[in-house]
CSV table of C-alpha atoms in Angstrom, one decimal:
chain,number,residue,atom,x,y,z
A,207,UNK,CA,72.7,105.7,90.1
A,208,UNK,CA,73.1,102.2,88.7
A,209,UNK,CA,76.6,100.9,88.0
A,210,UNK,CA,77.0,100.1,84.2
A,211,UNK,CA,77.0,96.4,83.7
A,212,UNK,CA,80.4,96.1,82.2
A,213,UNK,CA,82.0,97.8,85.2
A,214,UNK,CA,80.0,95.6,87.6
A,215,UNK,CA,81.0,92.5,85.7
A,216,UNK,CA,84.7,93.6,85.7
A,217,UNK,CA,84.6,94.3,89.4
A,218,UNK,CA,82.9,91.0,90.2
A,219,UNK,CA,85.5,89.2,88.0
A,220,UNK,CA,88.4,90.9,89.9
A,221,UNK,CA,86.8,90.1,93.3
A,222,UNK,CA,86.4,86.5,92.3
A,223,UNK,CA,90.0,86.3,91.1
A,224,UNK,CA,91.5,87.5,94.4
A,225,UNK,CA,88.8,85.9,96.6
A,226,UNK,CA,91.2,83.2,97.9
A,227,UNK,CA,94.2,85.5,98.1
A,228,UNK,CA,95.5,86.2,101.6
A,229,UNK,CA,97.3,89.4,102.4
A,230,UNK,CA,99.3,89.9,105.6
A,231,UNK,CA,99.7,93.5,106.6
A,232,UNK,CA,102.7,94.1,108.8
A,233,UNK,CA,102.6,97.6,110.3
A,234,UNK,CA,102.7,98.9,113.9
A,235,UNK,CA,100.3,101.8,113.1
A,236,UNK,CA,96.7,100.7,113.8
A,237,UNK,CA,95.2,103.3,111.5
A,238,UNK,CA,97.4,102.2,108.6
A,239,UNK,CA,96.3,98.6,109.2
A,240,UNK,CA,92.7,99.6,109.2
A,241,UNK,CA,93.0,101.7,106.1
A,242,UNK,CA,94.7,98.9,104.2
A,243,UNK,CA,92.2,96.3,105.5
A,244,UNK,CA,89.3,98.5,104.4
A,245,UNK,CA,90.7,98.8,100.8
A,246,UNK,CA,91.8,95.2,100.4
A,247,UNK,CA,88.7,93.5,101.9
A,248,UNK,CA,86.5,95.6,99.6
A,249,UNK,CA,88.6,94.4,96.7
A,250,UNK,CA,88.0,90.8,97.8
A,251,UNK,CA,91.2,89.8,99.7
A,252,UNK,CA,91.4,88.0,103.0
A,253,UNK,CA,93.4,90.2,105.3
A,254,UNK,CA,95.4,89.3,108.4
A,255,UNK,CA,97.6,91.7,110.4
A,256,UNK,CA,100.9,91.7,112.4
A,257,UNK,CA,102.3,94.5,114.5
A,258,UNK,CA,106.0,93.9,113.7
A,259,UNK,CA,108.3,91.5,111.8
A,260,UNK,CA,108.5,89.0,114.7
A,261,UNK,CA,104.7,88.6,114.9
A,262,UNK,CA,104.6,88.4,111.1
A,263,UNK,CA,107.1,85.5,111.0
A,264,UNK,CA,105.1,83.6,113.7
A,265,UNK,CA,101.9,84.1,111.7
A,266,UNK,CA,103.5,83.0,108.4
A,267,UNK,CA,104.8,79.8,109.9
A,268,UNK,CA,101.3,78.9,110.9
A,269,UNK,CA,99.6,80.1,107.7
A,270,UNK,CA,101.2,81.3,104.5
A,271,UNK,CA,100.2,84.5,102.7
A,272,UNK,CA,100.0,85.3,99.0
A,273,UNK,CA,101.2,88.9,99.6
A,274,UNK,CA,103.0,90.8,102.4
A,275,UNK,CA,102.5,94.5,102.8
A,276,UNK,CA,105.4,95.6,105.1
A,277,UNK,CA,106.3,98.8,106.9
A,278,UNK,CA,109.9,99.6,107.7
A,279,UNK,CA,110.1,101.2,111.2
A,280,UNK,CA,108.5,98.8,113.6
A,281,UNK,CA,109.3,97.8,117.2
A,282,UNK,CA,111.1,94.5,118.0
A,283,UNK,CA,111.8,93.7,114.4
A,284,UNK,CA,111.9,96.2,111.6
A,285,UNK,CA,110.6,95.5,108.1
A,286,UNK,CA,114.0,95.0,106.4
A,287,UNK,CA,115.2,92.5,109.1
A,288,UNK,CA,111.9,90.7,108.7
A,289,UNK,CA,112.3,90.4,105.0
A,290,UNK,CA,115.9,89.2,105.3
A,291,UNK,CA,114.9,86.5,107.7
A,292,UNK,CA,112.0,85.5,105.5
A,293,UNK,CA,114.1,85.2,102.4
A,294,UNK,CA,116.4,82.8,104.2
A,295,UNK,CA,113.5,80.4,104.9
A,296,UNK,CA,112.6,77.5,102.6
A,297,UNK,CA,110.4,77.8,99.6
A,298,UNK,CA,107.5,78.6,99.1
A,299,UNK,CA,107.5,80.7,102.2
A,300,UNK,CA,110.7,82.5,101.2
A,301,UNK,CA,109.2,83.5,97.9
A,302,UNK,CA,106.2,85.3,99.2
A,303,UNK,CA,105.9,88.6,97.4
A,304,UNK,CA,106.4,91.7,99.5
A,305,UNK,CA,105.3,95.2,99.0
A,306,UNK,CA,107.2,97.6,101.3
A,307,UNK,CA,105.3,100.8,102.2
A,308,UNK,CA,107.2,103.4,104.2
A,309,UNK,CA,107.5,107.1,105.0
A,310,UNK,CA,111.2,106.9,104.2
A,311,UNK,CA,111.6,108.1,100.6
A,312,UNK,CA,115.4,108.4,100.0
A,313,UNK,CA,117.2,106.4,97.4
A,314,UNK,CA,119.1,104.6,100.1
A,315,UNK,CA,115.8,103.4,101.6
A,316,UNK,CA,114.6,102.0,98.3
A,317,UNK,CA,118.0,100.3,97.8
A,318,UNK,CA,117.9,98.9,101.3
A,319,UNK,CA,114.4,97.5,100.7
A,320,UNK,CA,115.5,95.9,97.4
A,321,UNK,CA,118.6,94.3,99.2
A,322,UNK,CA,116.3,93.0,102.0
A,323,UNK,CA,114.1,91.3,99.4
A,324,UNK,CA,111.2,93.6,98.7
A,325,UNK,CA,109.5,93.2,95.4
A,326,UNK,CA,108.2,96.7,95.3
A,327,UNK,CA,108.4,99.9,97.4
A,328,UNK,CA,105.8,102.6,97.8
A,329,UNK,CA,106.1,105.8,99.8
A,330,UNK,CA,103.3,106.6,102.3
A,331,UNK,CA,100.7,107.9,102.4
A,332,UNK,CA,99.1,105.8,99.7
A,333,UNK,CA,95.7,106.0,98.2
A,334,UNK,CA,93.5,102.9,98.5
A,335,UNK,CA,93.3,102.6,94.7
A,336,UNK,CA,97.1,102.5,94.4
A,337,UNK,CA,97.4,99.9,97.2
A,338,UNK,CA,94.8,97.6,95.5
A,339,UNK,CA,96.4,98.0,92.1
A,340,UNK,CA,99.8,96.9,93.4
A,341,UNK,CA,98.3,94.2,95.5
A,342,UNK,CA,96.7,92.7,92.4
A,343,UNK,CA,99.9,93.1,90.4
A,344,UNK,CA,102.1,91.3,93.0
A,345,UNK,CA,99.5,88.6,93.7
A,346,UNK,CA,99.3,87.8,90.0
A,347,UNK,CA,95.7,88.9,89.6
A,348,UNK,CA,94.7,91.2,86.8
A,349,UNK,CA,94.7,94.8,87.8
B,237,UNK,CA,114.3,80.1,136.2
B,238,UNK,CA,116.5,83.0,135.0
B,239,UNK,CA,116.8,83.7,131.4
B,240,UNK,CA,120.4,83.1,130.3
B,241,UNK,CA,121.3,85.0,127.2
B,242,UNK,CA,123.6,83.2,124.9
B,243,UNK,CA,126.4,84.8,122.9
B,244,UNK,CA,126.1,85.0,119.1
B,245,UNK,CA,128.3,81.9,118.9
B,246,UNK,CA,126.7,80.0,121.8
B,247,UNK,CA,129.7,80.2,124.1
B,248,UNK,CA,129.8,82.2,127.3
B,249,UNK,CA,133.1,84.0,127.4
B,250,UNK,CA,134.8,85.3,130.5
B,251,UNK,CA,133.4,88.6,131.7
B,252,UNK,CA,136.1,91.3,131.0
B,253,UNK,CA,136.6,94.1,133.5
B,254,UNK,CA,135.5,97.6,132.5
B,255,UNK,CA,138.9,98.7,131.2
B,256,UNK,CA,139.4,95.6,129.1
B,257,UNK,CA,135.8,95.9,127.9
B,258,UNK,CA,136.3,99.5,126.7
B,259,UNK,CA,139.4,98.4,124.8
B,260,UNK,CA,137.7,95.5,123.0
B,261,UNK,CA,134.2,97.1,122.5
B,262,UNK,CA,135.0,98.3,119.0
B,263,UNK,CA,138.1,96.2,118.1
B,264,UNK,CA,137.7,92.7,119.3
B,265,UNK,CA,136.1,89.7,117.6
B,266,UNK,CA,132.3,89.6,117.4
B,267,UNK,CA,132.2,87.5,120.6
B,268,UNK,CA,134.5,89.8,122.5
B,269,UNK,CA,132.6,92.9,121.4
B,270,UNK,CA,129.4,91.3,122.6
B,271,UNK,CA,131.0,90.3,126.0
B,272,UNK,CA,132.5,93.8,126.3
B,273,UNK,CA,129.1,95.5,125.6
B,274,UNK,CA,127.5,93.2,128.3
B,275,UNK,CA,130.3,93.9,130.8
B,276,UNK,CA,129.7,97.7,130.5
B,277,UNK,CA,126.1,97.5,131.7
B,278,UNK,CA,127.2,98.5,135.2
B,279,UNK,CA,129.8,101.1,134.2
B,280,UNK,CA,128.0,104.5,134.3
B,281,UNK,CA,131.0,106.2,132.6
B,282,UNK,CA,130.8,103.9,129.6
B,283,UNK,CA,127.6,105.4,128.1
B,284,UNK,CA,129.4,107.6,125.7
B,285,UNK,CA,131.7,104.9,124.5
B,286,UNK,CA,128.7,102.5,124.1
B,287,UNK,CA,127.0,105.2,122.0
B,288,UNK,CA,130.0,105.6,119.8
B,289,UNK,CA,130.3,101.9,119.4
B,290,UNK,CA,126.7,101.7,118.1
B,291,UNK,CA,127.7,103.9,115.2
B,292,UNK,CA,130.2,101.5,113.8
B,293,UNK,CA,128.8,98.2,115.0
B,294,UNK,CA,127.4,96.1,112.1
B,295,UNK,CA,126.5,92.9,114.0
B,296,UNK,CA,122.9,93.0,115.2
B,297,UNK,CA,123.6,90.8,118.3
B,298,UNK,CA,126.4,93.1,119.5
B,299,UNK,CA,124.2,96.1,118.7
B,300,UNK,CA,121.4,94.6,120.8
B,301,UNK,CA,123.9,94.0,123.7
B,302,UNK,CA,125.1,97.6,123.5
B,303,UNK,CA,121.5,98.9,123.6
B,304,UNK,CA,120.7,96.6,126.5
B,305,UNK,CA,123.6,97.9,128.5
B,306,UNK,CA,122.6,101.5,127.7
B,307,UNK,CA,119.1,100.6,128.9
B,308,UNK,CA,120.5,99.1,132.1
B,309,UNK,CA,122.5,102.2,132.8
B,310,UNK,CA,119.2,104.2,132.5
B,311,UNK,CA,120.8,107.6,132.8
B,312,UNK,CA,120.8,110.9,131.1
B,313,UNK,CA,124.2,109.9,129.5
B,314,UNK,CA,122.7,106.8,128.1
B,315,UNK,CA,119.8,108.8,126.6
B,316,UNK,CA,122.3,111.2,125.0
B,317,UNK,CA,124.2,108.1,123.6
B,318,UNK,CA,121.0,106.7,122.0
B,319,UNK,CA,119.3,109.8,120.7
B,320,UNK,CA,121.6,110.4,117.7
B,321,UNK,CA,120.8,107.0,116.4
B,322,UNK,CA,117.2,108.0,115.7
B,323,UNK,CA,118.7,109.7,112.6
B,324,UNK,CA,120.5,106.5,111.4
B,325,UNK,CA,120.0,105.3,107.8
B,326,UNK,CA,119.9,101.8,109.2
B,327,UNK,CA,116.3,100.8,110.0
B,328,UNK,CA,117.4,98.1,112.4
B,329,UNK,CA,119.5,100.6,114.4
B,330,UNK,CA,116.9,103.3,114.2
B,331,UNK,CA,114.1,101.0,115.6
B,332,UNK,CA,116.5,99.5,118.2
B,333,UNK,CA,117.2,103.0,119.5
B,334,UNK,CA,113.5,103.8,119.6
B,335,UNK,CA,112.8,100.6,121.4
B,336,UNK,CA,115.5,101.4,124.0
B,337,UNK,CA,114.0,104.9,124.5
B,338,UNK,CA,110.5,103.5,124.9
B,339,UNK,CA,111.8,101.2,127.6
B,340,UNK,CA,113.0,104.0,129.8
B,341,UNK,CA,110.2,106.6,129.7
B,342,UNK,CA,111.2,108.3,132.9
B,343,UNK,CA,114.5,109.5,131.4
B,344,UNK,CA,113.5,109.7,127.8
B,345,UNK,CA,110.2,111.6,128.5
B,346,UNK,CA,111.8,115.0,129.0
B,347,UNK,CA,113.3,114.9,125.5
B,348,UNK,CA,109.9,114.4,123.8
B,349,UNK,CA,109.1,118.2,123.2
B,350,UNK,CA,112.5,118.8,121.5
B,351,UNK,CA,112.1,115.6,119.4
B,352,UNK,CA,108.7,116.6,118.2
B,353,UNK,CA,110.1,120.0,117.1
B,354,UNK,CA,113.2,118.5,115.4
B,355,UNK,CA,114.0,119.8,111.9
B,356,UNK,CA,114.2,116.3,110.6
B,357,UNK,CA,110.7,115.0,109.8
B,358,UNK,CA,111.9,111.4,110.3
B,359,UNK,CA,112.8,112.2,113.9
B,360,UNK,CA,109.5,113.9,114.5
B,361,UNK,CA,107.7,110.8,113.2
B,362,UNK,CA,109.6,108.5,115.5
B,363,UNK,CA,109.0,110.9,118.4
B,364,UNK,CA,105.3,110.4,117.9
B,365,UNK,CA,105.8,106.7,118.4
B,366,UNK,CA,107.9,107.5,121.5
B,367,UNK,CA,104.9,109.5,122.9
B,368,UNK,CA,102.8,106.3,122.6
B,369,UNK,CA,105.0,104.5,125.1
B,370,UNK,CA,105.6,107.4,127.4
B,371,UNK,CA,101.9,108.0,128.1
B,372,UNK,CA,103.0,111.1,130.2
B,373,UNK,CA,100.2,113.6,130.9
B,374,UNK,CA,101.8,116.1,128.6
B,375,UNK,CA,102.2,113.7,125.7
B,376,UNK,CA,98.6,114.2,124.4
B,377,UNK,CA,98.9,118.0,124.6
B,378,UNK,CA,102.3,117.9,122.8
B,379,UNK,CA,100.6,115.9,120.0
B,380,UNK,CA,97.7,118.3,119.9
B,381,UNK,CA,100.2,121.1,119.4
B,382,UNK,CA,102.0,119.2,116.7
B,383,UNK,CA,98.8,118.5,114.8
B,384,UNK,CA,98.0,122.3,114.7
B,385,UNK,CA,101.2,123.1,112.9
B,386,UNK,CA,102.7,120.0,111.3
B,387,UNK,CA,102.9,120.1,107.5
B,388,UNK,CA,104.0,116.5,106.8
B,389,UNK,CA,101.0,114.2,106.4
B,390,UNK,CA,102.8,111.1,107.6
B,391,UNK,CA,103.8,112.8,110.9
B,392,UNK,CA,100.2,113.9,111.5
B,393,UNK,CA,99.1,110.3,110.7
B,394,UNK,CA,101.6,109.0,113.3
B,395,UNK,CA,100.3,111.5,115.9
B,396,UNK,CA,96.7,110.4,115.1
B,397,UNK,CA,97.6,106.8,115.6
B,398,UNK,CA,98.9,107.6,119.1
B,399,UNK,CA,95.9,109.9,119.9
B,400,UNK,CA,93.5,107.1,118.9
B,401,UNK,CA,94.9,105.3,122.0
B,402,UNK,CA,95.6,108.1,124.5
B,403,UNK,CA,93.6,111.1,123.3
B,404,UNK,CA,90.4,112.4,124.7
B,405,UNK,CA,87.3,114.3,123.5
B,406,UNK,CA,89.2,117.6,123.9
B,407,UNK,CA,91.1,116.6,120.8
B,408,UNK,CA,88.0,116.9,118.6
B,409,UNK,CA,88.5,120.6,117.6
B,410,UNK,CA,92.2,119.9,116.8
B,411,UNK,CA,91.2,117.0,114.6
B,412,UNK,CA,88.6,119.1,112.8
B,413,UNK,CA,91.2,121.8,112.0
B,414,UNK,CA,93.7,119.1,110.9
B,415,UNK,CA,91.0,117.6,108.6
B,416,UNK,CA,90.5,121.0,107.0
B,417,UNK,CA,94.2,121.5,106.3
B,418,UNK,CA,94.6,118.0,104.8
B,419,UNK,CA,91.3,117.6,103.1
B,420,UNK,CA,93.0,116.4,99.9
B,421,UNK,CA,94.8,113.5,101.7
B,422,UNK,CA,92.6,110.3,101.6
B,423,UNK,CA,94.6,108.5,104.3
B,424,UNK,CA,94.5,111.4,106.7
B,425,UNK,CA,90.8,112.0,106.0
B,426,UNK,CA,90.1,108.3,106.8
B,427,UNK,CA,92.3,108.4,109.9
B,428,UNK,CA,90.8,111.6,111.3
B,429,UNK,CA,87.3,110.1,110.7
B,430,UNK,CA,88.2,107.0,112.6
B,431,UNK,CA,89.8,108.8,115.5
B,432,UNK,CA,87.0,111.4,115.7
B,433,UNK,CA,84.4,108.6,116.0
B,434,UNK,CA,86.5,106.8,118.7
B,435,UNK,CA,87.1,109.9,120.8
B,436,UNK,CA,83.5,111.2,120.4
B,437,UNK,CA,82.3,107.9,121.9
B,438,UNK,CA,84.5,108.4,124.9
B,439,UNK,CA,83.2,109.5,128.3
B,440,UNK,CA,85.6,110.5,131.1
B,441,UNK,CA,84.9,107.1,132.8
B,442,UNK,CA,86.2,105.3,129.7
B,443,UNK,CA,89.6,106.9,129.8
B,444,UNK,CA,92.4,105.0,131.6
């Protein structure tokens, strides 16, 4: 079945808008990284990956990102420690928007994320549509 | 050249004896608490005190020193001192405890079955990550067993992530049953498809 032209035009416009946006996915779970990459690349983003906060900091110092998608429980450096360290860096690096995605769903977890410097918090598991919607929102692209 | 770990303040304090270290572990300055934690790395009876100190310690450098000492003690007592911290609300402490357990698979391994059956779903989820590091022969079968009964999608996802690395073709029927139970979870459906494809492509020669 052919896609109606107005939907195709809208999708193409959105892909063009995010085409140069780079997202760094920070998560130790390979399947999560693959799932996020699949959704984000189909939406037009460039995607890079880091396995923990330490690796993410190293990558960001070499190449900035437009959005961070950050897990909480990771080896070597957890997501909250990573965000706290990041927010102490100089601008514009310190201001990189961060979406925290975690299995932890208590109010204390959301508060801890906010205190660490998260811009938004979503509880796993996510659908790919929700992920892309919040990525667009935090990147400043039209959702 | 040996790696010389610096104190949080960059000054190497005198090494206290075990008695003095136990006294300052929770009450001294940040630097003294750090030195005390380090000094107890060769005091087997100090595991319990180190575990208690972890509960109240706010400084990440001191916490790291405590976990390192528990790691060096590498005993059943040090495992008992670390395990409760998997339940911590503090992400840094929780992941530090998990990292320490991962680093001593020989003594942490026997606790895997009970951790995978824990009433707290957060502990079961972390236990899946522990299985990744242990790579004991039983780890895959424990994860297969978990996938048959686990009701939390996130825990199944964590088990799948590990099985993608250490599982074998014998997991395929388990994955199929898991897919049926979680047919309405897009992430699990995606993950099961990926892992199924990987494990289906395996031959016994490919397994490490």
